[in-house]
Amino acid sequence: MAAVTATARATPADPVAPPPRIAGHGTSEAEWRAAGWLDALPRWNIRTLLGDARRLVVVAPHPDDEVLGAGGLIAAAAALGLPVWILALTDGEACYPDAPSLPPAMLARMRRAELDVALNRLGVQSGGVEHFRLPDGMLRHEGAALVGRIHRLLQPHDLIATTWARDGHPDHEAAAAAVAEATTCTGCRRLEFPVWGWHWSHADGRDMPRERMGRLDLDRGLLARKLWAMRAFRSQTGRGIDVDAPILPDRVLARFRRSFEVFVR
Ligand SMILES: [Zn+2]
């Protein structure tokens, strides 16, 4: 997910776009529950989502985004025997820039290891992750090189999931833009999932593309796997290291403990 206080651009094509901000405590999960519109979203079951996909490829800006936004989808696909591949664009090494005891190289190692544990808990086969090791916080500068690298790894009939194009974090939006440009293979389809969008968007859904959203309901087994995988990110939850302000405190994790995941297509 990665720490940031950023202002993302509203695109000219979207006149209602607010200035997304990732600051403060954001919209609480209690507010999302009370709003009700998430309950009314179309149900997309796993077969509908996967369609004729031959692989699920999840492109994650930081280790944890794939689990927070799509851990249930990943676990469900893996349980059906579909090959799952994670493209980890950065190691999230810039998450604690003010912690001298946690230098970036150490954080990168920790977060790669946490990701391996999390993916194993979701049922992803070992080796199912490609580490790009691009600089955390700087994906918007990767341009055509990132597009080309993703493009070369895609195959016909891949289902590609990544962070929402207007998620409010520069890396998340850069990942979405690169994936959109790279997904030109025959029969490939694309899904996006909010991560930081659940923080800054209004609970009434005015900031989100509601007409293009649907939800994947997670049964108890899938949800349990997702929660187990989320607990692997100890550097982010603050349970494994000594930091004053972990990236994923309980109020943030609450948004990802839902018994459903929301996708944009
Ligand atoms: Zn992230």
Tab-separated table of C-alpha atoms and ligand atoms in Angstrom:
chain	number	residue	atom	x	y	z
A	1	MET	CA	0.000	0.000	0.000
A	2	ALA	CA	2.871	2.382	0.931
A	3	ALA	CA	2.832	5.536	2.966
A	4	VAL	CA	2.114	8.693	1.096
A	5	THR	CA	0.468	12.035	1.348
A	6	ALA	CA	-0.294	12.700	-2.239
A	7	THR	CA	-2.647	14.570	-4.461
A	8	ALA	CA	-3.486	12.772	-7.655
A	9	ARG	CA	-4.627	14.414	-10.837
A	10	ALA	CA	-8.230	14.458	-11.852
A	11	THR	CA	-8.418	13.562	-15.499
A	12	PRO	CA	-10.119	16.012	-17.857
A	13	ALA	CA	-12.359	13.174	-19.023
A	14	ASP	CA	-13.885	12.910	-15.588
A	15	PRO	CA	-15.392	16.255	-14.615
A	16	VAL	CA	-16.669	15.054	-11.252
A	17	ALA	CA	-13.293	13.832	-10.085
A	18	PRO	CA	-12.460	15.254	-6.666
A	19	PRO	CA	-8.882	15.879	-5.604
A	20	PRO	CA	-8.129	12.518	-3.995
A	21	ARG	CA	-6.178	12.810	-0.781
A	22	ILE	CA	-4.619	10.190	1.376
A	23	ALA	CA	-4.399	11.852	4.747
A	24	GLY	CA	-5.956	11.544	8.160
A	25	HIS	CA	-8.101	8.565	9.042
A	26	GLY	CA	-10.205	8.595	5.879
A	27	THR	CA	-13.654	7.081	5.481
A	28	SER	CA	-14.227	4.451	8.147
A	29	GLU	CA	-15.522	0.976	7.440
A	30	ALA	CA	-18.533	1.815	9.612
A	31	GLU	CA	-19.373	4.644	7.194
A	32	TRP	CA	-19.029	2.326	4.192
A	33	ARG	CA	-21.355	-0.192	5.819
A	34	ALA	CA	-23.916	2.446	6.691
A	35	ALA	CA	-24.002	3.835	3.149
A	36	GLY	CA	-25.619	0.674	1.791
A	37	TRP	CA	-24.783	1.008	-1.920
A	38	LEU	CA	-22.074	-1.637	-1.695
A	39	ASP	CA	-24.784	-4.104	-0.681
A	40	ALA	CA	-26.670	-3.310	-3.883
A	41	LEU	CA	-23.756	-3.856	-6.284
A	42	PRO	CA	-24.121	-6.653	-8.836
A	43	ARG	CA	-22.802	-9.995	-7.597
A	44	TRP	CA	-20.040	-11.312	-9.828
A	45	ASN	CA	-19.345	-14.913	-8.899
A	46	ILE	CA	-15.924	-16.376	-9.448
A	47	ARG	CA	-16.903	-18.166	-12.663
A	48	THR	CA	-18.266	-14.922	-14.091
A	49	LEU	CA	-15.122	-13.050	-13.163
A	50	LEU	CA	-12.734	-15.651	-14.516
A	51	GLY	CA	-14.727	-16.373	-17.665
A	52	ASP	CA	-12.449	-18.099	-20.150
A	53	ALA	CA	-9.257	-16.862	-18.466
A	54	ARG	CA	-6.332	-19.246	-18.632
A	55	ARG	CA	-4.350	-17.358	-15.971
A	56	LEU	CA	-4.963	-14.723	-13.347
A	57	VAL	CA	-2.232	-12.080	-13.343
A	58	VAL	CA	-2.318	-9.568	-10.491
A	59	VAL	CA	-0.166	-6.472	-10.899
A	60	ALA	CA	0.650	-4.979	-7.492
A	61	PRO	CA	2.430	-1.663	-6.936
A	62	HIS	CA	3.455	-2.698	-3.399
A	63	PRO	CA	3.523	-6.038	-1.574
A	64	ASP	CA	0.114	-6.201	0.179
A	65	ASP	CA	-2.007	-4.418	-2.469
A	66	GLU	CA	-2.762	-7.718	-4.205
A	67	VAL	CA	-3.969	-9.318	-0.977
A	68	LEU	CA	-5.876	-6.317	0.371
A	69	GLY	CA	-7.737	-5.697	-2.874
A	70	ALA	CA	-7.923	-9.124	-4.465
A	71	GLY	CA	-6.836	-11.758	-1.952
A	72	GLY	CA	-10.216	-13.473	-2.158
A	73	LEU	CA	-10.129	-13.510	-5.950
A	74	ILE	CA	-6.607	-14.931	-5.890
A	75	ALA	CA	-7.526	-17.650	-3.396
A	76	ALA	CA	-10.679	-18.552	-5.328
A	77	ALA	CA	-8.806	-18.778	-8.632
A	78	ALA	CA	-6.044	-20.868	-7.086
A	79	ALA	CA	-8.610	-23.199	-5.528
A	80	LEU	CA	-10.088	-23.782	-8.981
A	81	GLY	CA	-6.663	-24.740	-10.280
A	82	LEU	CA	-6.145	-21.620	-12.367
A	83	PRO	CA	-2.497	-20.526	-12.574
A	84	VAL	CA	-2.014	-17.291	-10.614
A	85	TRP	CA	0.898	-14.985	-11.192
A	86	ILE	CA	1.734	-11.842	-9.238
A	87	LEU	CA	3.752	-9.031	-10.793
A	88	ALA	CA	5.217	-7.192	-7.784
A	89	LEU	CA	6.257	-3.860	-9.254
A	90	THR	CA	8.104	-2.513	-6.208
A	91	ASP	CA	9.210	-4.013	-2.917
A	92	GLY	CA	7.527	-1.185	-0.998
A	93	GLU	CA	10.875	-0.263	0.490
A	94	ALA	CA	10.010	3.414	1.008
A	95	CYS	CA	7.241	2.766	3.528
A	96	TYR	CA	9.062	4.081	6.596
A	97	PRO	CA	11.385	6.845	5.387
A	98	ASP	CA	11.725	8.287	8.901
A	99	ALA	CA	12.739	5.051	10.618
A	100	PRO	CA	16.559	4.799	10.628
A	101	SER	CA	16.402	1.289	12.063
A	102	LEU	CA	14.485	0.164	8.966
A	103	PRO	CA	16.607	1.046	5.953
A	104	PRO	CA	15.051	0.495	2.526
A	105	ALA	CA	17.160	-2.562	1.721
A	106	MET	CA	16.001	-4.256	4.920
A	107	LEU	CA	12.376	-3.342	4.280
A	108	ALA	CA	12.590	-4.656	0.722
A	109	ARG	CA	13.821	-8.031	1.993
A	110	MET	CA	11.160	-8.150	4.693
A	111	ARG	CA	8.369	-7.266	2.344
A	112	ARG	CA	9.397	-9.764	-0.319
A	113	ALA	CA	9.431	-12.462	2.341
A	114	GLU	CA	6.046	-11.348	3.689
A	115	LEU	CA	4.593	-11.498	0.207
A	116	ASP	CA	5.846	-15.053	-0.255
A	117	VAL	CA	4.158	-16.098	2.993
A	118	ALA	CA	0.921	-14.324	2.099
A	119	LEU	CA	0.728	-15.851	-1.374
A	120	ASN	CA	1.420	-19.287	0.009
A	121	ARG	CA	-1.490	-18.806	2.412
A	122	LEU	CA	-3.733	-17.934	-0.531
A	123	GLY	CA	-2.763	-21.154	-2.258
A	124	VAL	CA	-0.509	-19.607	-4.902
A	125	GLN	CA	2.235	-21.978	-5.948
A	126	SER	CA	5.766	-21.007	-4.971
A	127	GLY	CA	7.446	-19.104	-7.748
A	128	GLY	CA	4.175	-17.445	-8.654
A	129	VAL	CA	5.592	-13.968	-8.234
A	130	GLU	CA	7.786	-11.841	-10.489
A	131	HIS	CA	9.633	-9.098	-8.611
A	132	PHE	CA	10.231	-6.062	-10.818
A	133	ARG	CA	12.143	-4.249	-8.018
A	134	LEU	CA	11.244	-0.819	-9.353
A	135	PRO	CA	11.659	2.162	-7.016
A	136	ASP	CA	8.816	2.548	-4.537
A	137	GLY	CA	6.986	5.831	-5.067
A	138	MET	CA	8.419	6.425	-8.526
A	139	LEU	CA	6.393	4.236	-10.869
A	140	ARG	CA	4.998	7.226	-12.726
A	141	HIS	CA	8.482	7.811	-14.096
A	142	GLU	CA	8.806	4.321	-15.587
A	143	GLY	CA	6.669	5.133	-18.614
A	144	ALA	CA	6.951	2.940	-21.705
A	145	ALA	CA	9.568	0.697	-20.095
A	146	LEU	CA	7.038	-0.499	-17.530
A	147	VAL	CA	4.340	-0.927	-20.166
A	148	GLY	CA	6.696	-2.990	-22.313
A	149	ARG	CA	7.833	-5.152	-19.431
A	150	ILE	CA	4.276	-6.003	-18.420
A	151	HIS	CA	3.229	-6.509	-22.034
A	152	ARG	CA	5.984	-9.044	-22.678
A	153	LEU	CA	4.824	-11.147	-19.737
A	154	LEU	CA	1.163	-11.327	-20.712
A	155	GLN	CA	-0.355	-14.175	-22.670
A	156	PRO	CA	-3.596	-14.525	-24.610
A	157	HIS	CA	-6.626	-15.029	-22.374
A	158	ASP	CA	-5.016	-13.649	-19.228
A	159	LEU	CA	-7.272	-11.952	-16.713
A	160	ILE	CA	-5.244	-9.042	-15.358
A	161	ALA	CA	-6.178	-7.341	-12.098
A	162	THR	CA	-4.517	-4.229	-10.741
A	163	THR	CA	-5.188	-1.197	-8.570
A	164	TRP	CA	-7.894	1.276	-9.523
A	165	ALA	CA	-6.905	3.917	-12.089
A	166	ARG	CA	-8.028	6.710	-9.749
A	167	ASP	CA	-6.947	5.137	-6.490
A	168	GLY	CA	-5.298	8.343	-5.276
A	169	HIS	CA	-1.783	6.942	-4.839
A	170	PRO	CA	0.676	7.803	-7.629
A	171	ASP	CA	2.089	4.272	-7.796
A	172	HIS	CA	-1.362	2.713	-7.860
A	173	GLU	CA	-2.503	4.980	-10.657
A	174	ALA	CA	0.727	4.456	-12.599
A	175	ALA	CA	0.286	0.694	-12.325
A	176	ALA	CA	-3.264	0.947	-13.641
A	177	ALA	CA	-2.196	3.171	-16.524
A	178	ALA	CA	0.638	0.832	-17.489
A	179	VAL	CA	-1.609	-2.234	-17.325
A	180	ALA	CA	-4.277	-0.530	-19.432
A	181	GLU	CA	-1.701	0.186	-22.105
A	182	ALA	CA	-0.040	-3.225	-21.874
A	183	THR	CA	-3.227	-5.292	-22.076
A	184	THR	CA	-3.486	-5.740	-25.814
A	185	CYS	CA	-3.180	-9.518	-25.961
A	186	THR	CA	-5.904	-11.601	-27.593
A	187	GLY	CA	-8.759	-12.322	-25.267
A	188	CYS	CA	-7.144	-10.570	-22.293
A	189	ARG	CA	-9.427	-8.818	-19.852
A	190	ARG	CA	-8.727	-6.279	-17.148
A	191	LEU	CA	-10.108	-5.661	-13.672
A	192	GLU	CA	-9.208	-2.952	-11.186
A	193	PHE	CA	-9.662	-2.822	-7.436
A	194	PRO	CA	-9.620	0.157	-5.061
A	195	VAL	CA	-7.185	0.152	-2.155
A	196	TRP	CA	-6.627	3.769	-1.146
A	197	GLY	CA	-9.919	4.667	-2.790
A	198	TRP	CA	-11.614	3.209	0.279
A	199	HIS	CA	-9.728	5.763	2.317
A	200	TRP	CA	-10.394	9.022	0.513
A	201	SER	CA	-13.672	8.447	-1.326
A	202	HIS	CA	-16.952	9.589	0.151
A	203	ALA	CA	-19.031	6.750	1.553
A	204	ASP	CA	-21.965	7.644	-0.711
A	205	GLY	CA	-19.927	6.403	-3.673
A	206	ARG	CA	-19.961	9.676	-5.609
A	207	ASP	CA	-16.221	9.363	-6.308
A	208	MET	CA	-16.362	5.805	-7.563
A	209	PRO	CA	-17.398	4.371	-10.956
A	210	ARG	CA	-20.425	2.633	-9.450
A	211	GLU	CA	-21.910	1.702	-12.814
A	212	ARG	CA	-18.785	-0.332	-13.631
A	213	MET	CA	-18.417	-1.967	-10.214
A	214	GLY	CA	-19.430	-5.377	-8.954
A	215	ARG	CA	-18.606	-7.509	-5.964
A	216	LEU	CA	-17.215	-10.953	-5.374
A	217	ASP	CA	-18.724	-12.389	-2.212
A	218	LEU	CA	-16.278	-14.465	-0.184
A	219	ASP	CA	-17.416	-17.544	1.662
A	220	ARG	CA	-16.021	-18.249	5.108
A	221	GLY	CA	-13.169	-20.321	3.794
A	222	LEU	CA	-12.013	-17.721	1.299
A	223	LEU	CA	-12.320	-14.908	3.809
A	224	ALA	CA	-10.342	-16.884	6.375
A	225	ARG	CA	-7.569	-17.431	3.846
A	226	LYS	CA	-7.525	-13.741	2.971
A	227	LEU	CA	-7.348	-12.660	6.618
A	228	TRP	CA	-4.575	-15.186	7.234
A	229	ALA	CA	-2.664	-13.795	4.268
A	230	MET	CA	-3.159	-10.219	5.465
A	231	ARG	CA	-1.549	-11.124	8.773
A	232	ALA	CA	1.655	-12.008	6.923
A	233	PHE	CA	2.365	-8.310	6.335
A	234	ARG	CA	3.806	-7.750	9.782
A	235	SER	CA	5.956	-4.831	8.700
A	236	GLN	CA	2.795	-3.040	7.644
A	237	THR	CA	0.507	-3.945	10.528
A	238	GLY	CA	3.225	-3.004	13.033
A	239	ARG	CA	3.080	-6.395	14.707
A	240	GLY	CA	6.512	-7.415	13.534
A	241	ILE	CA	8.472	-4.212	13.933
A	242	ASP	CA	8.703	-1.216	16.197
A	243	VAL	CA	7.154	1.748	14.391
A	244	ASP	CA	5.019	4.557	15.755
A	245	ALA	CA	2.566	4.655	12.872
A	246	PRO	CA	2.159	1.401	10.934
A	247	ILE	CA	0.811	1.716	7.397
A	248	LEU	CA	-1.998	-0.761	8.126
A	249	PRO	CA	-3.511	-0.045	11.547
A	250	ASP	CA	-6.777	-1.753	12.442
A	251	ARG	CA	-8.961	1.049	11.121
A	252	VAL	CA	-7.371	0.592	7.678
A	253	LEU	CA	-7.416	-3.199	7.804
A	254	ALA	CA	-11.131	-3.072	8.651
A	255	ARG	CA	-11.871	-1.997	5.067
A	256	PHE	CA	-10.245	-5.184	3.789
A	257	ARG	CA	-11.820	-7.598	6.270
A	258	ARG	CA	-15.147	-7.418	4.444
A	259	SER	CA	-16.757	-10.623	3.288
A	260	PHE	CA	-16.594	-9.339	-0.288
A	261	GLU	CA	-14.240	-7.619	-2.715
A	262	VAL	CA	-15.181	-4.910	-5.171
A	263	PHE	CA	-13.865	-4.764	-8.713
A	264	VAL	CA	-14.140	-2.274	-11.531
A	265	ARG	CA	-14.376	-3.440	-15.120
B	1	ZN	ZN	0.143	0.204	-2.446
